[in-house]
């Protein structure tokens, strides 16, 4: 250990005499580490982290086979719950149900979710306050109740602990507040503010097997595996397809995290591969610079060897320099990654699921430490091997004039050019694909056309006839 400490002091003194070289290496390391760490933090948050729920890996989405769409009905959920025995709990959910809150102040549009009481068994979390929905709340004729989301309770009601038992008028329905659900309850990440039972707010749902307005989420039994549950679900969905006379109701299941991130998985993988190439390019560049510096220090290294410094000591000095500069660059890279994550979460937060959880946590820091060590060791590999090889000091003393040194430098330049070419080629292909997509004809003239979205109150416009009448009236007025 004392030898390494002494080598560290010698290396620090040497680098202080060449600050431009040290700063260049540190910034190159920092650029590579920052890019890879930032993207890995995104990949970790979106694809790798489990749901922050008890046994979150057992939560699955039930959807139509071959698609990511559920589009199922409440009677479908009831039948599947009775026939699939590998589920501990299964619930229908409509996560984007508009509710109009009428009170002493101005009316407000609330983002609600209609769920069965089974949904909270799927989640497996206790309430933040009060209670959650119970089976009796699902029955026809039950007194309407709602559960507030923790975010809404804190922001709109200032975390009032006396909210339990108060009433809210939502889309013409007077409902009692019975509880506050914890923040992690919203696994759909759709900004749900109020959880409500289905029957009081959508009385048509229990008797409409063809409505297909619901998603399904389930929790597997402790002894169930996805393969066994999938086989059990296949038998039940075959019966469902025959019963509903709808072949589209043959179902499959997917772990919830994989299901919600399916659209971004490939893109994040390509992005991680691209920044990994960038880090390799930076490492090759640092290795070339280190070799140039080692050959320029040939006379010094030869003199040290003649005075008794063995090749192991010279190699240790090369490794110490690489690790010192790499460590400083790694720290700067992690700091830069933490800064970069803030605007990335703001820009893409609504389009990329689970991105809000991206942060520089212990896993990301350990990853950054690992790639810093690997990058430092790789960048010092070629110079260390040149020192280790036979007649090394004689060649180093020639200060880079030997043909072998020139061949090594040429090889490193070729590697850098190859990696840069791969990056440029990938960027060119992405740009070409984007250009081709932008030129696909829409089938109509888009000039002068404006698109608008109108959200109707669910209570008064839950059926097709009043919806059609409302939109026809809007068209006539416009």
Short mmCIF file of C-alpha atoms in Angstrom, two decimals:
data_model
loop_
_atom_site.label_atom_id
_atom_site.label_comp_id
_atom_site.label_asym_id
_atom_site.label_seq_id
_atom_site.Cartn_x
_atom_site.Cartn_y
_atom_site.Cartn_z
CA UNK A 1 0.00 0.00 0.00
CA UNK A 2 2.84 2.40 0.84
CA UNK A 3 4.31 1.82 -2.65
CA UNK A 4 1.00 2.84 -4.25
CA UNK A 5 0.78 5.94 -2.05
CA UNK A 6 4.29 6.96 -2.97
CA UNK A 7 3.50 6.35 -6.63
CA UNK A 8 0.41 8.51 -6.29
CA UNK A 9 2.50 11.39 -4.93
CA UNK A 10 5.04 11.05 -7.75
CA UNK A 11 2.26 10.91 -10.36
CA UNK A 12 0.56 14.00 -8.92
CA UNK A 13 3.83 15.97 -9.08
CA UNK A 14 4.43 14.84 -12.65
CA UNK A 15 0.93 15.79 -13.79
CA UNK A 16 1.18 19.23 -12.16
CA UNK A 17 4.07 19.93 -14.51
CA UNK A 18 1.83 19.09 -17.49
CA UNK A 19 -1.58 20.59 -16.62
CA UNK A 20 -2.88 20.76 -20.20
CA UNK A 21 -2.36 17.03 -20.69
CA UNK A 22 -4.04 16.22 -17.34
CA UNK A 23 -7.01 18.53 -18.00
CA UNK A 24 -7.50 17.07 -21.48
CA UNK A 25 -7.55 13.49 -20.18
CA UNK A 26 -9.88 14.39 -17.29
CA UNK A 27 -12.38 16.18 -19.55
CA UNK A 28 -12.33 13.29 -22.04
CA UNK A 29 -13.02 10.83 -19.25
CA UNK A 30 -15.76 13.11 -17.85
CA UNK A 31 -17.51 13.35 -21.23
CA UNK A 32 -17.59 9.59 -21.70
CA UNK A 33 -18.60 8.82 -18.11
CA UNK A 34 -21.31 11.51 -18.07
CA UNK A 35 -22.95 10.27 -21.27
CA UNK A 36 -22.97 6.60 -20.26
CA UNK A 37 -24.02 7.31 -16.67
CA UNK A 38 -26.90 9.55 -17.76
CA UNK A 39 -28.30 6.99 -20.17
CA UNK A 40 -27.80 4.13 -17.70
CA UNK A 41 -29.73 6.11 -15.07
CA UNK A 42 -32.61 6.33 -17.56
CA UNK A 43 -32.40 2.63 -18.42
CA UNK A 44 -32.23 1.67 -14.75
CA UNK A 45 -35.27 3.77 -13.82
CA UNK A 46 -37.41 2.81 -16.82
CA UNK A 47 -36.49 -0.82 -17.51
CA UNK A 48 -34.59 -2.34 -14.58
CA UNK A 49 -36.07 -1.09 -11.32
CA UNK A 50 -38.95 -3.18 -9.97
CA UNK A 51 -42.23 -1.60 -8.98
CA UNK A 52 -41.99 0.03 -5.52
CA UNK A 53 -44.61 -2.38 -4.22
CA UNK A 54 -44.56 -5.57 -2.13
CA UNK A 55 -43.55 -8.38 -4.50
CA UNK A 56 -43.98 -5.96 -7.42
CA UNK A 57 -42.54 -8.51 -9.84
CA UNK A 58 -45.75 -10.54 -9.50
CA UNK A 59 -47.93 -7.75 -10.93
CA UNK A 60 -48.87 -8.35 -14.57
CA UNK A 61 -50.96 -6.74 -17.27
CA UNK A 62 -53.63 -8.88 -18.92
CA UNK A 63 -54.10 -7.87 -22.54
CA UNK A 64 -55.18 -9.10 -25.93
CA UNK A 65 -52.70 -11.57 -27.44
CA UNK A 66 -50.28 -10.03 -29.93
CA UNK A 67 -51.03 -6.43 -28.95
CA UNK A 68 -50.48 -4.07 -26.04
CA UNK A 69 -54.17 -3.22 -25.96
CA UNK A 70 -56.52 -4.50 -23.28
CA UNK A 71 -59.89 -3.09 -24.36
CA UNK A 72 -61.86 -5.46 -22.17
CA UNK A 73 -65.10 -5.13 -20.25
CA UNK A 74 -66.05 -5.37 -16.59
CA UNK A 75 -67.92 -8.68 -17.17
CA UNK A 76 -64.70 -10.00 -18.75
CA UNK A 77 -62.83 -9.19 -15.54
CA UNK A 78 -65.49 -10.88 -13.41
CA UNK A 79 -65.40 -14.06 -15.53
CA UNK A 80 -61.60 -14.21 -15.61
CA UNK A 81 -61.40 -13.76 -11.87
CA UNK A 82 -63.60 -16.80 -11.42
CA UNK A 83 -61.77 -18.98 -13.96
CA UNK A 84 -58.05 -18.11 -13.64
CA UNK A 85 -56.82 -19.61 -10.38
CA UNK A 86 -53.20 -18.42 -10.67
CA UNK A 87 -54.20 -14.85 -9.83
CA UNK A 88 -54.20 -13.70 -6.23
CA UNK A 89 -56.19 -10.64 -7.33
CA UNK A 90 -57.41 -9.18 -10.63
CA UNK A 91 -59.08 -5.85 -11.32
CA UNK A 92 -60.52 -3.88 -14.18
CA UNK A 93 -59.32 -0.29 -14.33
CA UNK A 94 -60.24 2.74 -16.40
CA UNK A 95 -57.29 5.05 -15.63
CA UNK A 96 -58.34 8.18 -17.50
CA UNK A 97 -61.88 8.84 -16.31
CA UNK A 98 -62.82 12.53 -16.23
CA UNK A 99 -64.73 13.69 -13.16
CA UNK A 100 -66.26 17.13 -12.71
CA UNK A 101 -65.94 18.42 -9.16
CA UNK A 102 -68.69 20.88 -8.19
CA UNK A 103 -68.27 22.82 -4.96
CA UNK A 104 -68.31 26.30 -3.48
CA UNK A 105 -65.49 27.35 -5.78
CA UNK A 106 -65.25 27.10 -9.55
CA UNK A 107 -66.00 23.65 -11.05
CA UNK A 108 -62.86 21.59 -11.63
CA UNK A 109 -61.97 18.75 -13.96
CA UNK A 110 -60.47 15.92 -11.90
CA UNK A 111 -58.43 13.09 -13.38
CA UNK A 112 -60.04 9.99 -11.93
CA UNK A 113 -59.73 6.25 -12.24
CA UNK A 114 -62.53 3.71 -12.01
CA UNK A 115 -61.38 0.51 -10.34
CA UNK A 116 -62.71 -2.52 -8.54
CA UNK A 117 -61.85 -3.02 -4.90
CA UNK A 118 -59.55 -5.84 -6.08
CA UNK A 119 -57.20 -3.21 -7.51
CA UNK A 120 -55.91 -2.32 -4.07
CA UNK A 121 -55.27 -6.04 -3.36
CA UNK A 122 -53.22 -6.09 -6.53
CA UNK A 123 -51.17 -3.12 -5.34
CA UNK A 124 -50.73 -4.50 -1.82
CA UNK A 125 -50.15 -1.17 -0.04
CA UNK A 126 -52.00 0.08 3.05
CA UNK A 127 -53.90 3.39 2.85
CA UNK A 128 -52.15 6.61 3.72
CA UNK A 129 -55.27 7.62 5.63
CA UNK A 130 -58.67 6.03 6.28
CA UNK A 131 -59.50 2.91 4.24
CA UNK A 132 -59.44 1.73 0.66
CA UNK A 133 -62.31 0.35 -1.44
CA UNK A 134 -64.03 -2.80 -0.21
CA UNK A 135 -66.01 -5.49 -2.00
CA UNK A 136 -69.32 -3.97 -0.87
CA UNK A 137 -68.38 -0.72 -2.63
CA UNK A 138 -68.46 -2.59 -5.97
CA UNK A 139 -72.06 -3.74 -5.65
CA UNK A 140 -74.95 -2.12 -7.49
CA UNK A 141 -76.81 0.27 -5.23
CA UNK A 142 -73.84 0.75 -2.88
CA UNK A 143 -73.36 4.21 -1.43
CA UNK A 144 -70.83 6.06 -3.62
CA UNK A 145 -67.40 6.46 -2.04
CA UNK A 146 -64.02 7.66 -3.32
CA UNK A 147 -60.38 7.34 -2.31
CA UNK A 148 -58.12 10.34 -2.83
CA UNK A 149 -54.64 10.08 -4.30
CA UNK A 150 -51.95 11.28 -1.94
CA UNK A 151 -50.74 13.92 -4.40
CA UNK A 152 -54.24 15.44 -4.71
CA UNK A 153 -54.76 15.27 -0.94
CA UNK A 154 -51.54 17.19 -0.34
CA UNK A 155 -51.80 19.74 -3.13
CA UNK A 156 -55.52 20.49 -3.27
CA UNK A 157 -56.48 19.85 0.36
CA UNK A 158 -53.22 20.77 2.13
CA UNK A 159 -53.00 17.24 3.59
CA UNK A 160 -56.07 17.88 5.75
CA UNK A 161 -56.30 14.92 8.19
CA UNK A 162 -60.02 15.58 8.70
CA UNK A 163 -60.93 14.92 5.08
CA UNK A 164 -62.24 11.42 5.88
CA UNK A 165 -66.03 11.47 5.98
CA UNK A 166 -66.44 14.64 3.91
CA UNK A 167 -68.43 14.53 0.69
CA UNK A 168 -67.55 15.51 -2.86
CA UNK A 169 -69.97 16.05 -5.75
CA UNK A 170 -68.36 14.43 -8.76
CA UNK A 171 -70.12 14.45 -12.13
CA UNK A 172 -73.49 14.67 -10.42
CA UNK A 173 -72.73 11.91 -7.89
CA UNK A 174 -72.37 12.77 -4.20
CA UNK A 175 -69.59 10.53 -2.83
CA UNK A 176 -68.05 10.16 0.60
CA UNK A 177 -64.27 10.36 0.98
CA UNK A 178 -63.24 7.19 2.81
CA UNK A 179 -59.47 7.19 2.44
CA UNK A 180 -56.22 8.47 0.94
CA UNK A 181 -54.10 6.08 -1.15
CA UNK A 182 -50.31 6.26 -1.03
CA UNK A 183 -48.43 7.77 -3.96
CA UNK A 184 -47.13 4.41 -5.28
CA UNK A 185 -50.70 3.18 -5.84
CA UNK A 186 -50.81 4.78 -9.30
CA UNK A 187 -48.80 2.25 -11.31
CA UNK A 188 -50.30 3.65 -14.54
CA UNK A 189 -48.43 6.94 -13.97
CA UNK A 190 -51.36 8.84 -15.48
CA UNK A 191 -51.61 11.42 -12.69
CA UNK A 192 -54.70 9.91 -11.06
CA UNK A 193 -56.22 12.21 -8.43
CA UNK A 194 -59.24 10.21 -7.27
CA UNK A 195 -59.98 6.47 -7.19
CA UNK A 196 -63.66 5.58 -7.51
CA UNK A 197 -65.61 2.30 -7.68
CA UNK A 198 -66.94 1.45 -11.12
CA UNK A 199 -70.65 0.81 -10.56
CA UNK A 200 -71.74 4.15 -9.01
CA UNK A 201 -70.00 6.19 -11.71
CA UNK A 202 -70.48 3.85 -14.70
CA UNK A 203 -73.71 1.96 -13.96
CA UNK A 204 -73.75 0.61 -17.50
CA UNK A 205 -70.46 -1.30 -17.08
CA UNK A 206 -71.63 -4.46 -15.20
CA UNK A 207 -74.15 -5.32 -17.93
CA UNK A 208 -72.08 -4.35 -20.99
CA UNK A 209 -69.79 -7.23 -21.99
CA UNK A 210 -69.08 -5.52 -25.30
CA UNK A 211 -68.10 -2.12 -23.92
CA UNK A 212 -64.35 -2.92 -23.90
CA UNK A 213 -63.34 0.25 -22.03
CA UNK A 214 -61.17 -1.29 -19.33
CA UNK A 215 -57.59 -2.42 -18.79
CA UNK A 216 -56.85 -5.43 -16.58
CA UNK A 217 -54.12 -5.71 -13.97
CA UNK A 218 -53.47 -8.76 -11.80
CA UNK A 219 -51.18 -10.09 -9.08
CA UNK A 220 -49.91 -13.65 -9.43
CA UNK A 221 -50.15 -16.11 -6.57
CA UNK A 222 -46.97 -16.72 -4.59
CA UNK A 223 -46.61 -20.18 -6.14
CA UNK A 224 -47.55 -19.17 -9.68
CA UNK A 225 -45.06 -18.55 -12.47
CA UNK A 226 -45.82 -16.45 -15.56
CA UNK A 227 -45.73 -19.58 -17.72
CA UNK A 228 -48.28 -21.47 -15.59
CA UNK A 229 -50.49 -18.39 -15.28
CA UNK A 230 -50.30 -17.83 -19.04
CA UNK A 231 -51.44 -21.38 -19.70
CA UNK A 232 -54.31 -21.00 -17.21
CA UNK A 233 -55.25 -17.67 -18.80
CA UNK A 234 -55.20 -19.20 -22.29
CA UNK A 235 -57.84 -21.77 -21.29
CA UNK A 236 -60.04 -19.09 -19.70
CA UNK A 237 -59.68 -16.69 -22.62
CA UNK A 238 -60.56 -19.44 -25.12
CA UNK A 239 -63.82 -19.84 -23.23
CA UNK A 240 -64.24 -16.06 -23.14
CA UNK A 241 -63.73 -15.73 -26.89
CA UNK A 242 -66.38 -18.37 -27.56
CA UNK A 243 -68.77 -16.91 -24.99
CA UNK A 244 -68.44 -13.35 -26.37
CA UNK A 245 -68.18 -14.57 -29.98
CA UNK A 246 -65.09 -12.39 -30.29
CA UNK A 247 -61.77 -13.97 -31.28
CA UNK A 248 -60.04 -10.74 -30.22
CA UNK A 249 -60.58 -11.75 -26.60
CA UNK A 250 -57.86 -14.37 -26.62
CA UNK A 251 -55.54 -13.00 -23.96
CA UNK A 252 -51.94 -12.99 -22.81
CA UNK A 253 -50.13 -11.55 -19.80
CA UNK A 254 -46.91 -9.54 -19.45
CA UNK A 255 -45.05 -8.33 -16.35
CA UNK A 256 -46.28 -4.81 -15.67
CA UNK A 257 -42.93 -3.05 -16.06
CA UNK A 258 -42.22 -4.76 -19.39
CA UNK A 259 -45.76 -4.02 -20.56
CA UNK A 260 -45.67 -0.29 -19.82
CA UNK A 261 -42.16 0.21 -21.24
CA UNK A 262 -42.51 -1.85 -24.41
CA UNK A 263 -42.62 1.20 -26.68
CA UNK A 264 -39.37 2.70 -25.35
CA UNK A 265 -37.31 -0.44 -24.67
CA UNK A 266 -35.60 -0.64 -28.07
CA UNK A 267 -34.93 3.09 -28.21
CA UNK A 268 -33.24 3.12 -24.81
CA UNK A 269 -31.18 0.07 -25.76
CA UNK A 270 -29.92 1.79 -28.92
CA UNK A 271 -29.14 4.95 -26.97
CA UNK A 272 -27.13 2.98 -24.41
CA UNK A 273 -25.20 1.23 -27.19
CA UNK A 274 -24.42 4.60 -28.81
CA UNK A 275 -23.01 6.16 -25.64
CA UNK A 276 -21.03 2.96 -24.95
CA UNK A 277 -19.37 3.45 -28.35
CA UNK A 278 -18.70 7.05 -27.39
CA UNK A 279 -16.98 5.88 -24.19
CA UNK A 280 -14.89 3.38 -26.15
CA UNK A 281 -13.90 6.17 -28.53
CA UNK A 282 -12.86 8.34 -25.58
CA UNK A 283 -10.89 5.44 -24.08
CA UNK A 284 -9.03 4.82 -27.35
CA UNK A 285 -8.24 8.53 -27.59
CA UNK A 286 -6.89 8.58 -24.02
CA UNK A 287 -4.84 5.45 -24.70
CA UNK A 288 -3.25 7.09 -27.72
CA UNK A 289 -2.44 10.23 -25.77
CA UNK A 290 -0.98 8.15 -22.93
CA UNK A 291 1.22 6.22 -25.34
CA UNK A 292 2.48 9.44 -26.92
CA UNK A 293 3.29 10.80 -23.47
CA UNK A 294 5.03 7.56 -22.46
CA UNK A 295 7.23 7.61 -25.57
CA UNK A 296 8.09 11.27 -24.99
CA UNK A 297 9.13 10.33 -21.45
CA UNK A 298 11.32 7.53 -22.86
CA UNK A 299 14.61 8.96 -21.66
CA UNK A 300 13.19 9.57 -18.18
CA UNK A 301 11.76 6.04 -17.92
CA UNK A 302 15.00 4.56 -19.24
CA UNK A 303 16.98 6.46 -16.62
CA UNK A 304 14.61 5.31 -13.84
CA UNK A 305 15.01 1.73 -15.05
CA UNK A 306 18.80 2.09 -15.08
CA UNK A 307 18.69 3.40 -11.51
CA UNK A 308 16.89 0.30 -10.32
CA UNK A 309 13.19 0.86 -10.99
CA UNK A 310 11.85 -2.44 -12.28
CA UNK A 311 9.31 -2.82 -15.05
CA UNK A 312 6.64 -3.55 -12.42
CA UNK A 313 7.33 -0.13 -10.86
CA UNK A 314 7.06 1.58 -14.26
CA UNK A 315 3.82 -0.23 -15.06
CA UNK A 316 2.43 0.67 -11.63
CA UNK A 317 3.18 4.31 -12.37
CA UNK A 318 1.26 4.09 -15.65
CA UNK A 319 -1.73 2.46 -13.94
CA UNK A 320 -1.66 4.98 -11.09
CA UNK A 321 -1.76 7.89 -13.52
CA UNK A 322 -4.68 6.38 -15.44
CA UNK A 323 -6.64 5.62 -12.26
CA UNK A 324 -6.00 9.10 -10.81
CA UNK A 325 -7.11 10.94 -13.93
CA UNK A 326 -9.98 8.51 -14.50
CA UNK A 327 -11.24 8.93 -10.94
CA UNK A 328 -11.31 12.71 -11.22
CA UNK A 329 -13.01 12.47 -14.61
CA UNK A 330 -15.49 9.92 -13.21
CA UNK A 331 -16.50 12.22 -10.35
CA UNK A 332 -17.01 15.11 -12.76
CA UNK A 333 -18.95 12.80 -15.08
CA UNK A 334 -21.34 11.70 -12.32
CA UNK A 335 -21.93 15.33 -11.32
CA UNK A 336 -22.61 16.24 -14.95
CA UNK A 337 -24.99 13.27 -15.27
CA UNK A 338 -26.97 14.47 -12.23
CA UNK A 339 -27.28 17.90 -13.82
CA UNK A 340 -28.33 16.46 -17.20
CA UNK A 341 -31.05 14.29 -15.70
CA UNK A 342 -33.08 17.29 -14.52
CA UNK A 343 -33.94 18.72 -17.98
CA UNK A 344 -34.29 15.22 -19.44
CA UNK A 345 -36.98 14.35 -16.88
CA UNK A 346 -38.77 17.61 -17.64
CA UNK A 347 -38.63 17.24 -21.42
CA UNK A 348 -39.49 13.54 -21.79
CA UNK A 349 -41.20 12.83 -18.47
CA UNK A 350 -44.72 12.61 -19.87
CA UNK A 351 -43.71 10.51 -22.89
CA UNK A 352 -41.45 7.94 -21.22
CA UNK A 353 -43.02 5.81 -18.47
CA UNK A 354 -41.28 5.58 -15.08
CA UNK A 355 -38.81 8.32 -16.09
CA UNK A 356 -39.72 10.38 -13.03
CA UNK A 357 -37.80 7.87 -10.93
CA UNK A 358 -34.50 8.47 -12.76
CA UNK A 359 -31.81 9.63 -10.33
CA UNK A 360 -28.18 9.14 -9.40
CA UNK A 361 -28.72 6.47 -6.77
CA UNK A 362 -26.42 3.80 -5.35
CA UNK A 363 -26.87 1.48 -8.34
CA UNK A 364 -25.98 4.21 -10.83
CA UNK A 365 -22.98 5.36 -8.77
CA UNK A 366 -21.64 1.78 -8.58
CA UNK A 367 -22.12 1.46 -12.34
CA UNK A 368 -20.21 4.72 -12.86
CA UNK A 369 -17.38 3.50 -10.61
CA UNK A 370 -17.21 0.25 -12.56
CA UNK A 371 -17.00 1.83 -16.00
CA UNK A 372 -14.51 4.42 -14.69
CA UNK A 373 -12.19 1.66 -13.50
CA UNK A 374 -12.63 -0.30 -16.73
CA UNK A 375 -12.02 2.81 -18.84
CA UNK A 376 -8.93 3.76 -16.86
CA UNK A 377 -7.47 0.25 -17.07
CA UNK A 378 -8.19 -0.03 -20.80
CA UNK A 379 -6.66 3.36 -21.52
CA UNK A 380 -3.46 2.36 -19.72
CA UNK A 381 -3.31 -1.13 -21.22
CA UNK A 382 -1.35 -0.33 -24.39
CA UNK A 383 1.29 1.88 -22.71
CA UNK A 384 1.67 -0.67 -19.90
CA UNK A 385 2.16 -3.50 -22.39
CA UNK A 386 4.81 -1.49 -24.23
CA UNK A 387 6.69 -1.02 -20.96
CA UNK A 388 6.34 -4.70 -20.06
CA UNK A 389 7.60 -6.02 -23.38
CA UNK A 390 11.25 -6.92 -23.90
CA UNK A 391 13.74 -4.14 -24.61
CA UNK A 392 11.01 -1.70 -23.56
CA UNK A 393 13.28 0.87 -22.03
CA UNK A 394 15.51 0.96 -25.06
CA UNK A 395 12.53 1.64 -27.32
CA UNK A 396 11.12 4.21 -24.93
CA UNK A 397 14.45 5.96 -24.87
CA UNK A 398 14.10 6.51 -28.61
CA UNK A 399 11.16 8.80 -27.75
CA UNK A 400 8.72 7.33 -30.16
CA UNK A 401 11.00 7.00 -33.17
CA UNK A 402 10.78 3.18 -33.27
CA UNK A 403 8.52 1.73 -35.97
CA UNK A 404 6.66 -0.41 -33.40
CA UNK A 405 5.49 2.72 -31.53
CA UNK A 406 4.32 4.27 -34.76
CA UNK A 407 2.45 1.10 -35.66
CA UNK A 408 0.75 1.06 -32.24
CA UNK A 409 -0.30 4.68 -32.59
CA UNK A 410 -1.60 3.97 -36.08
CA UNK A 411 -3.60 1.03 -34.75
CA UNK A 412 -5.19 3.23 -32.07
CA UNK A 413 -6.03 5.87 -34.67
CA UNK A 414 -7.69 3.20 -36.83
CA UNK A 415 -9.75 2.05 -33.82
CA UNK A 416 -10.83 5.62 -33.11
CA UNK A 417 -11.80 6.16 -36.74
CA UNK A 418 -13.74 2.88 -36.80
CA UNK A 419 -15.70 3.79 -33.65
CA UNK A 420 -16.33 7.31 -34.92
CA UNK A 421 -17.49 5.85 -38.22
CA UNK A 422 -19.90 3.54 -36.41
CA UNK A 423 -21.34 6.48 -34.48
CA UNK A 424 -21.65 8.63 -37.58
CA UNK A 425 -23.15 5.75 -39.55
CA UNK A 426 -25.75 5.10 -36.85
CA UNK A 427 -26.61 8.80 -36.67
CA UNK A 428 -26.93 8.92 -40.45
CA UNK A 429 -29.27 5.92 -40.50
CA UNK A 430 -31.44 7.44 -37.77
CA UNK A 431 -31.60 10.73 -39.65
CA UNK A 432 -32.50 8.95 -42.88
CA UNK A 433 -35.24 6.97 -41.13
CA UNK A 434 -36.67 10.14 -39.60
CA UNK A 435 -36.61 11.89 -42.97
CA UNK A 436 -38.35 8.92 -44.62
CA UNK A 437 -41.05 8.90 -41.93
CA UNK A 438 -41.62 12.64 -42.35
CA UNK A 439 -42.16 12.17 -46.10
CA UNK A 440 -44.78 9.42 -45.85
CA UNK A 441 -47.98 10.83 -47.42
CA UNK A 442 -50.85 11.25 -44.98
CA UNK A 443 -53.50 10.58 -47.58
CA UNK A 444 -54.99 14.06 -47.26
CA UNK A 445 -53.95 17.69 -47.47
CA UNK A 446 -52.93 18.72 -43.95
CA UNK A 447 -52.79 22.46 -44.62
CA UNK A 448 -55.47 24.44 -42.83
CA UNK A 449 -56.59 21.48 -40.71
CA UNK A 450 -56.73 21.90 -36.93
CA UNK A 451 -57.17 19.02 -34.48
CA UNK A 452 -58.91 19.49 -31.14
CA UNK A 453 -59.84 17.24 -28.24
CA UNK A 454 -63.08 17.54 -26.30
CA UNK A 455 -63.55 15.60 -23.07
CA UNK A 456 -67.19 15.10 -22.07
CA UNK A 457 -68.31 14.56 -18.47
CA UNK A 458 -68.46 10.81 -17.98
CA UNK A 459 -71.59 10.87 -15.86
CA UNK A 460 -73.91 12.55 -18.36
CA UNK A 461 -72.22 11.24 -21.53
CA UNK A 462 -71.31 7.65 -20.69
CA UNK A 463 -73.43 6.23 -23.53
CA UNK A 464 -72.84 6.48 -27.27
CA UNK A 465 -76.14 8.28 -28.08
CA UNK A 466 -75.55 11.40 -25.91
CA UNK A 467 -71.91 11.47 -27.00
CA UNK A 468 -72.92 11.47 -30.66
CA UNK A 469 -75.51 14.16 -30.08
CA UNK A 470 -73.00 16.36 -28.23
CA UNK A 471 -70.36 16.12 -30.96
CA UNK A 472 -72.93 16.73 -33.70
CA UNK A 473 -74.00 19.87 -31.87
CA UNK A 474 -70.39 21.03 -31.67
CA UNK A 475 -69.92 20.46 -35.40
CA UNK A 476 -73.09 22.39 -36.20
CA UNK A 477 -71.98 25.33 -34.04
CA UNK A 478 -68.52 25.41 -35.62
#
